[in-house]
Amino acid sequence: MAAAGPLLLPLLLLLSVLPGPAGAVWPQPQAQRSPPGAGRCPLPPGRFRFAAAEGSAVGPGCEVLDAAFQRYRPLLFARPTESEPSWGTPCTQLLVYISTPGCDVFPRLDSKESYKLVVSKGSVLLSAETIWGALRGLETFSQLVGRDENGTYYINETEIVDFPRFPHRGLLLDTSRHYLPLRAILETLDVMAYNKFNVFHWHIVDDPSFPYESLTFPELSRKGAFNAMTHVYTASDVRAVIEYARLRGIRVIPEFDTPGHTLSWGPGAPGLLTPCYVAQEPSGTYGPINPILNSTYEFVTSLFREVSAVFPDFFVHLGGDEVDFTCWRSNPKIRAFMKEMGFGEDYKKIESLYIQRLLDIVSSLGKGYIVWQEVFDNQVELRPDTIIHVWKEAMMKYKEEMANVTRAGYQALLSAPWYLNRISYGQDWIEAYKVEPLDFKGSPEQKALVIGGEACMWGEYVDITNLTPRLWPRAGAIAERLWSNSTVRDLEDAYARLSEFRCTLLGRGVQAEPLYIGYCENEFGEV
């Protein structure tokens, strides 16, 4: 059995042959109980209806709710049933009560996602403060529906009170290193909603390619994309992603990383990047954005004015990571500027100058900003409302970083232990699941500054051929850690529920990879 690896081998050998719990929910709700004498209610597909409850502040005509009803019906009743149930009092409708008006809106960081779901004989009531909470409750309801040996759909009587632990529960996709077709992004948004993720962090451009089609600077994608005809996200594509995400209660936060990670920008924006030198002569290569030119800031202002108008979320991710100072050091004009400013040889100071001006620009456009941790580490003078994204994992240093960031009074996001592009033999979802975002030395006030985290799927070795199985169900481990109570840590229970959820995903057409030995009743691809 050496091939199974050392990771929890006895547990896995035991659980590989055990079925998942019927009607288990992923991520686990905050509170779930079965009332005394709880039974099972049949669900007749032909008669089952979704409806707004009397007095609900949101009712028919709400696109978010109507679209959700249409999505969930085929998910609930995926297989035909030949007859009406012959036992019990059937549940023929799910009533949704929403207390706060508002439908034609976008989700925000402070949006409420709490809900209460009560299943009793003959009725199902889903109540929520907002439409976003109603969406989370509908997903939970869909996972509670089962099918017995006679083909009858049913749901167990239960009461659930649920809300997320953290308001920011994200997934990063990198579309620069490999272009991901629009349908791959939309399919990922579907599965994000199944896992109750609520932020799509779109790392849309980087060194290898610039697939975002800018209306202000069309040459950026024409000259910077892998293929200007087939590997570009048009304005229509971007609108489609934003609306598809909104209907699922998912925010779209774009990342335009500067001043580094910008080599693909150069061909479409002459003069933007820094010319590198060798022995006082231009080498013909380029480095980060040139931080000493007025034209740089005119360009950045115009680009982010467009980005701010296109993407409705309050936040833009500005990157700021891994800035290589080698090219700046080689450039005589930048060295002269450094001397003039009294910066000496500290190139972090010229990076800080650029970042500060960028933050001023984005703030003037009415946007908030997220930056990678190097911006904080390099002691850039940041605005107090900046969100710091912690990503460096080496030797568990991220815990120290989380403590430092929050001690300085900044809100923090955690991604360091959740890089899903890194794979290993065995069940690496377990290590992701065991992470505790607040496990660092700090006061309660510091820990209140942690607003959540993100799973990251970088694209060096990932394209449409392996995106989905590499993501799912592994990302689900992070989804539960960010949604469920901190006490939800039982690996045996998690394995059983995640295995069952993986089977649910297969039934929904998602090519989710197996956790370990076993099978699903409905394997992927079966008719």
Short mmCIF file of N, CA and C in Angstrom, two decimals, residues 255-338:
data_model
loop_
_atom_site.label_atom_id
_atom_site.label_comp_id
_atom_site.label_asym_id
_atom_site.label_seq_id
_atom_site.Cartn_x
_atom_site.Cartn_y
_atom_site.Cartn_z
N GLU A 255 -7.90 42.24 -11.78
CA GLU A 255 -6.55 42.61 -11.37
C GLU A 255 -5.75 43.05 -12.59
N PHE A 256 -5.24 44.26 -12.50
CA PHE A 256 -4.29 44.79 -13.48
C PHE A 256 -3.02 45.09 -12.69
N ASP A 257 -2.11 44.13 -12.70
CA ASP A 257 -0.93 44.14 -11.85
C ASP A 257 0.14 45.05 -12.43
N THR A 258 0.58 46.04 -11.65
CA THR A 258 1.68 46.93 -12.05
C THR A 258 2.50 47.27 -10.81
N PRO A 259 3.74 47.75 -10.94
CA PRO A 259 4.43 48.07 -12.19
C PRO A 259 5.12 46.85 -12.83
N GLY A 260 5.27 45.76 -12.08
CA GLY A 260 5.83 44.54 -12.66
C GLY A 260 4.75 43.73 -13.35
N HIS A 261 5.14 42.57 -13.87
CA HIS A 261 4.20 41.67 -14.56
C HIS A 261 3.49 42.37 -15.72
N THR A 262 4.22 43.23 -16.44
CA THR A 262 3.58 44.05 -17.48
C THR A 262 4.25 43.92 -18.85
N LEU A 263 5.05 42.88 -19.07
CA LEU A 263 5.78 42.78 -20.34
C LEU A 263 4.84 42.73 -21.54
N SER A 264 3.66 42.14 -21.38
CA SER A 264 2.71 42.06 -22.50
C SER A 264 2.10 43.42 -22.83
N TRP A 265 2.25 44.39 -21.94
CA TRP A 265 1.71 45.72 -22.19
C TRP A 265 2.57 46.49 -23.20
N GLY A 266 3.87 46.18 -23.21
CA GLY A 266 4.83 46.97 -23.96
C GLY A 266 4.56 47.12 -25.44
N PRO A 267 4.29 46.04 -26.18
CA PRO A 267 4.09 46.19 -27.63
C PRO A 267 2.96 47.14 -28.00
N GLY A 268 1.89 47.17 -27.16
CA GLY A 268 0.75 48.03 -27.48
C GLY A 268 0.81 49.39 -26.85
N ALA A 269 1.84 49.64 -26.03
CA ALA A 269 1.96 50.94 -25.37
C ALA A 269 3.42 51.38 -25.38
N PRO A 270 3.91 51.80 -26.54
CA PRO A 270 5.32 52.21 -26.65
C PRO A 270 5.67 53.31 -25.65
N GLY A 271 6.82 53.14 -24.99
CA GLY A 271 7.27 54.13 -24.02
C GLY A 271 6.80 53.87 -22.61
N LEU A 272 5.94 52.88 -22.41
CA LEU A 272 5.41 52.61 -21.06
C LEU A 272 6.42 51.87 -20.20
N LEU A 273 7.09 50.88 -20.77
CA LEU A 273 8.01 50.05 -20.00
C LEU A 273 9.40 50.66 -19.96
N THR A 274 10.16 50.26 -18.97
CA THR A 274 11.52 50.77 -18.79
C THR A 274 12.50 50.06 -19.72
N PRO A 275 13.24 50.79 -20.56
CA PRO A 275 14.29 50.15 -21.35
C PRO A 275 15.44 49.70 -20.45
N CYS A 276 15.88 48.45 -20.62
CA CYS A 276 17.00 47.94 -19.83
C CYS A 276 18.31 48.22 -20.56
N TYR A 277 19.38 48.36 -19.79
CA TYR A 277 20.69 48.70 -20.36
C TYR A 277 21.72 47.65 -19.96
N VAL A 278 22.73 47.50 -20.83
CA VAL A 278 23.93 46.73 -20.53
C VAL A 278 25.12 47.61 -20.89
N ALA A 279 25.94 47.90 -19.88
CA ALA A 279 27.13 48.73 -20.11
C ALA A 279 26.78 50.03 -20.85
N GLN A 280 25.81 50.75 -20.34
CA GLN A 280 25.42 52.07 -20.85
C GLN A 280 24.75 52.03 -22.23
N GLU A 281 24.46 50.84 -22.73
CA GLU A 281 23.79 50.73 -24.01
C GLU A 281 22.46 49.99 -23.83
N PRO A 282 21.39 50.43 -24.54
CA PRO A 282 20.11 49.70 -24.45
C PRO A 282 20.29 48.24 -24.88
N SER A 283 19.71 47.34 -24.12
CA SER A 283 19.86 45.91 -24.40
C SER A 283 18.78 45.40 -25.36
N GLY A 284 17.76 46.21 -25.58
CA GLY A 284 16.64 45.76 -26.41
C GLY A 284 15.57 45.04 -25.63
N THR A 285 15.78 44.90 -24.32
CA THR A 285 14.77 44.27 -23.46
C THR A 285 14.16 45.33 -22.56
N TYR A 286 13.06 44.94 -21.91
CA TYR A 286 12.32 45.90 -21.10
C TYR A 286 12.00 45.31 -19.73
N GLY A 287 11.82 46.22 -18.79
CA GLY A 287 11.48 45.83 -17.42
C GLY A 287 10.13 46.38 -17.00
N PRO A 288 9.97 46.67 -15.72
CA PRO A 288 8.66 47.15 -15.24
C PRO A 288 8.27 48.48 -15.88
N ILE A 289 7.06 48.90 -15.60
CA ILE A 289 6.58 50.21 -16.05
C ILE A 289 7.58 51.29 -15.60
N ASN A 290 7.82 52.25 -16.48
CA ASN A 290 8.76 53.34 -16.18
C ASN A 290 8.10 54.33 -15.21
N PRO A 291 8.62 54.43 -13.98
CA PRO A 291 7.93 55.24 -12.96
C PRO A 291 8.30 56.71 -12.95
N ILE A 292 9.18 57.16 -13.87
CA ILE A 292 9.66 58.55 -13.79
C ILE A 292 9.06 59.46 -14.86
N LEU A 293 8.18 58.91 -15.73
CA LEU A 293 7.64 59.69 -16.84
C LEU A 293 6.21 60.15 -16.55
N ASN A 294 5.92 61.39 -16.86
CA ASN A 294 4.55 61.88 -16.73
C ASN A 294 3.60 61.10 -17.64
N SER A 295 4.10 60.70 -18.81
CA SER A 295 3.25 59.95 -19.74
C SER A 295 2.79 58.63 -19.14
N THR A 296 3.58 58.04 -18.25
CA THR A 296 3.18 56.81 -17.58
C THR A 296 1.90 57.04 -16.79
N TYR A 297 1.84 58.10 -16.04
CA TYR A 297 0.69 58.34 -15.17
C TYR A 297 -0.53 58.80 -15.97
N GLU A 298 -0.29 59.45 -17.11
CA GLU A 298 -1.41 59.78 -18.01
C GLU A 298 -2.01 58.48 -18.56
N PHE A 299 -1.15 57.55 -18.95
CA PHE A 299 -1.63 56.27 -19.46
C PHE A 299 -2.39 55.50 -18.39
N VAL A 300 -1.80 55.38 -17.21
CA VAL A 300 -2.41 54.62 -16.11
C VAL A 300 -3.76 55.23 -15.73
N THR A 301 -3.82 56.55 -15.70
CA THR A 301 -5.09 57.21 -15.37
C THR A 301 -6.17 56.86 -16.38
N SER A 302 -5.85 56.91 -17.66
CA SER A 302 -6.83 56.60 -18.70
C SER A 302 -7.27 55.14 -18.64
N LEU A 303 -6.31 54.22 -18.43
CA LEU A 303 -6.65 52.80 -18.39
C LEU A 303 -7.55 52.49 -17.20
N PHE A 304 -7.19 52.98 -16.03
CA PHE A 304 -7.98 52.66 -14.84
C PHE A 304 -9.30 53.42 -14.81
N ARG A 305 -9.38 54.52 -15.52
CA ARG A 305 -10.69 55.18 -15.68
C ARG A 305 -11.63 54.24 -16.44
N GLU A 306 -11.11 53.60 -17.48
CA GLU A 306 -11.92 52.63 -18.23
C GLU A 306 -12.25 51.42 -17.37
N VAL A 307 -11.26 50.85 -16.70
CA VAL A 307 -11.48 49.67 -15.87
C VAL A 307 -12.52 49.96 -14.79
N SER A 308 -12.44 51.14 -14.20
CA SER A 308 -13.39 51.51 -13.15
C SER A 308 -14.81 51.62 -13.68
N ALA A 309 -14.95 52.02 -14.92
CA ALA A 309 -16.28 52.13 -15.52
C ALA A 309 -16.81 50.77 -15.95
N VAL A 310 -15.93 49.89 -16.41
CA VAL A 310 -16.36 48.59 -16.93
C VAL A 310 -16.73 47.63 -15.80
N PHE A 311 -15.94 47.62 -14.72
CA PHE A 311 -16.17 46.68 -13.63
C PHE A 311 -16.87 47.39 -12.48
N PRO A 312 -18.10 46.98 -12.16
CA PRO A 312 -18.89 47.74 -11.19
C PRO A 312 -18.48 47.55 -9.74
N ASP A 313 -17.72 46.51 -9.41
CA ASP A 313 -17.37 46.31 -8.01
C ASP A 313 -16.56 47.49 -7.49
N PHE A 314 -16.68 47.74 -6.20
CA PHE A 314 -15.97 48.87 -5.59
C PHE A 314 -14.46 48.69 -5.64
N PHE A 315 -14.00 47.43 -5.64
CA PHE A 315 -12.57 47.17 -5.53
C PHE A 315 -11.94 46.80 -6.87
N VAL A 316 -10.69 47.26 -7.01
CA VAL A 316 -9.81 46.83 -8.09
C VAL A 316 -8.55 46.27 -7.44
N HIS A 317 -8.06 45.15 -7.96
CA HIS A 317 -6.81 44.59 -7.44
C HIS A 317 -5.67 45.20 -8.26
N LEU A 318 -4.72 45.83 -7.58
CA LEU A 318 -3.66 46.57 -8.26
C LEU A 318 -2.33 45.82 -8.28
N GLY A 319 -2.31 44.62 -7.71
CA GLY A 319 -1.09 43.81 -7.78
C GLY A 319 0.02 44.41 -6.95
N GLY A 320 1.14 44.74 -7.63
CA GLY A 320 2.28 45.33 -6.94
C GLY A 320 3.31 44.32 -6.46
N ASP A 321 3.20 43.06 -6.88
CA ASP A 321 4.10 42.01 -6.39
C ASP A 321 5.30 41.82 -7.32
N GLU A 322 6.34 41.22 -6.78
CA GLU A 322 7.49 40.72 -7.53
C GLU A 322 8.05 41.74 -8.52
N VAL A 323 8.26 42.96 -8.07
CA VAL A 323 8.86 43.98 -8.93
C VAL A 323 10.38 43.77 -8.94
N ASP A 324 10.91 43.44 -10.10
CA ASP A 324 12.34 43.20 -10.27
C ASP A 324 13.03 44.55 -10.52
N PHE A 325 13.95 44.92 -9.63
CA PHE A 325 14.60 46.22 -9.73
C PHE A 325 15.80 46.22 -10.68
N THR A 326 16.16 45.07 -11.25
CA THR A 326 17.37 44.97 -12.07
C THR A 326 17.36 45.96 -13.23
N CYS A 327 16.25 46.01 -13.95
CA CYS A 327 16.17 46.89 -15.12
C CYS A 327 16.22 48.36 -14.71
N TRP A 328 15.50 48.69 -13.62
CA TRP A 328 15.56 50.08 -13.14
C TRP A 328 17.00 50.46 -12.78
N ARG A 329 17.73 49.55 -12.14
CA ARG A 329 19.12 49.84 -11.76
C ARG A 329 20.00 50.08 -12.98
N SER A 330 19.68 49.38 -14.09
CA SER A 330 20.53 49.49 -15.28
C SER A 330 20.27 50.75 -16.09
N ASN A 331 19.14 51.40 -15.85
CA ASN A 331 18.73 52.53 -16.69
C ASN A 331 19.32 53.84 -16.19
N PRO A 332 20.14 54.53 -16.99
CA PRO A 332 20.82 55.75 -16.51
C PRO A 332 19.85 56.87 -16.15
N LYS A 333 18.73 56.98 -16.83
CA LYS A 333 17.78 58.04 -16.51
C LYS A 333 17.11 57.80 -15.16
N ILE A 334 16.83 56.54 -14.88
CA ILE A 334 16.23 56.23 -13.58
C ILE A 334 17.26 56.40 -12.47
N ARG A 335 18.52 56.03 -12.72
CA ARG A 335 19.56 56.24 -11.72
C ARG A 335 19.72 57.73 -11.43
N ALA A 336 19.67 58.55 -12.48
CA ALA A 336 19.78 60.00 -12.29
C ALA A 336 18.59 60.54 -11.48
N PHE A 337 17.41 60.02 -11.76
CA PHE A 337 16.21 60.42 -11.01
C PHE A 337 16.35 60.03 -9.55
N MET A 338 16.85 58.83 -9.29
CA MET A 338 17.05 58.36 -7.92
C MET A 338 17.99 59.31 -7.17
#
